[in-house]
CSV table of C-alpha atoms in Angstrom, one decimal:
chain,number,residue,atom,x,y,z
A,1272,MET,CA,-7.5,-105.4,-46.2
A,1273,GLU,CA,-10.0,-102.6,-46.1
A,1274,TYR,CA,-13.1,-102.8,-48.4
A,1275,SER,CA,-16.2,-100.6,-49.1
A,1276,LYS,CA,-19.6,-101.3,-50.4
A,1277,ASN,CA,-20.3,-99.9,-53.9
A,1278,GLY,CA,-23.8,-100.8,-54.8
A,1279,ASN,CA,-23.9,-104.5,-54.4
A,1280,GLU,CA,-20.4,-105.3,-54.5
A,1281,TRP,CA,-17.5,-105.0,-52.2
A,1282,VAL,CA,-14.3,-102.9,-53.5
A,1283,LEU,CA,-10.9,-103.2,-52.2
A,1284,ASN,CA,-9.7,-99.8,-50.9
A,1285,LYS,CA,-6.6,-100.5,-49.1
A,1286,GLN,CA,-4.1,-103.4,-48.5
A,1287,THR,CA,-1.5,-103.4,-46.0
A,1288,ASN,CA,1.6,-105.8,-45.4
A,1289,PHE,CA,3.4,-106.3,-42.1
A,1290,ASP,CA,6.6,-108.1,-41.2
A,1291,LYS,CA,7.0,-110.9,-38.7
A,1292,ARG,CA,7.7,-108.2,-36.0
A,1293,GLY,CA,4.4,-106.2,-37.0
A,1294,ASN,CA,6.1,-103.4,-38.6
A,1295,MET,CA,4.0,-102.1,-41.6
A,1296,GLU,CA,6.1,-102.8,-44.8
A,1297,LYS,CA,3.8,-101.7,-47.6
A,1298,GLU,CA,0.6,-100.0,-47.9
A,1299,ILE,CA,-1.5,-99.7,-51.2
A,1300,SER,CA,-4.6,-97.3,-51.5
A,1301,PHE,CA,-6.6,-98.0,-54.6
A,1302,GLY,CA,-8.0,-94.8,-55.6
A,1303,SER,CA,-9.2,-95.6,-59.1
A,1304,GLN,CA,-8.7,-98.0,-61.9
A,1305,GLU,CA,-6.1,-95.7,-63.2
A,1306,ARG,CA,-3.8,-95.1,-60.3
A,1307,HIS,CA,-3.0,-96.3,-56.8
A,1308,HIS,CA,-1.0,-94.6,-53.9
A,1309,ILE,CA,1.8,-96.8,-52.5
A,1310,LYS,CA,3.7,-96.2,-49.3
A,1311,GLN,CA,6.7,-98.5,-48.7
A,1312,ILE,CA,8.7,-98.7,-45.4
A,1313,GLU,CA,12.2,-100.5,-45.0
A,1314,TYR,CA,13.5,-101.3,-41.5
A,1315,GLN,CA,17.0,-102.2,-40.2
A,1316,ASN,CA,17.6,-103.6,-37.1
A,1317,ASN,CA,13.8,-103.1,-36.1
A,1318,LYS,CA,14.2,-99.3,-36.7
A,1319,LYS,CA,12.7,-97.4,-39.8
A,1320,ILE,CA,15.1,-96.3,-42.2
A,1321,LEU,CA,13.3,-95.4,-45.1
A,1322,GLU,CA,9.7,-94.3,-46.2
A,1323,ILE,CA,9.0,-93.9,-49.9
A,1324,TYR,CA,5.5,-92.7,-51.3
A,1325,CYS,CA,4.6,-93.0,-54.9
A,1326,GLU,CA,1.7,-92.8,-57.3
A,1327,TYR,CA,1.2,-96.0,-59.4
A,1328,PHE,CA,-0.2,-95.4,-62.9
A,1329,VAL,CA,-1.8,-98.8,-63.8
A,1330,LYS,CA,-2.0,-98.2,-67.5
A,1331,HIS,CA,1.8,-97.4,-67.8
A,1332,ASP,CA,3.0,-99.9,-65.1
A,1333,THR,CA,4.9,-96.9,-63.5
A,1334,CYS,CA,5.3,-95.6,-60.1
A,1335,VAL,CA,6.1,-91.9,-59.6
A,1336,LEU,CA,8.1,-90.9,-56.5
A,1337,ARG,CA,6.3,-88.2,-54.9
A,1338,GLN,CA,8.1,-88.1,-51.6
A,1339,PHE,CA,10.5,-89.9,-49.4
A,1340,LYS,CA,11.9,-89.7,-45.9
A,1341,LYS,CA,15.2,-91.3,-44.8
A,1342,TYR,CA,16.1,-91.9,-41.1
A,1343,GLU,CA,19.0,-92.0,-39.2
């Protein structure tokens, strides 16, 4: 987790999750209270097969796909 100081309080900027092998599975960047950027990665046999980038709109509980990459 990554925090920054805003006045007298610490604010969460980024949260990153890893699998047991150390591969990054999900990264959430908290931009504002209205939207966050989410990057999800899927692996098969310890090889990256898919990356998904979406913009999560909190108010509507909706993630809009912005980009994806598929690997062979």
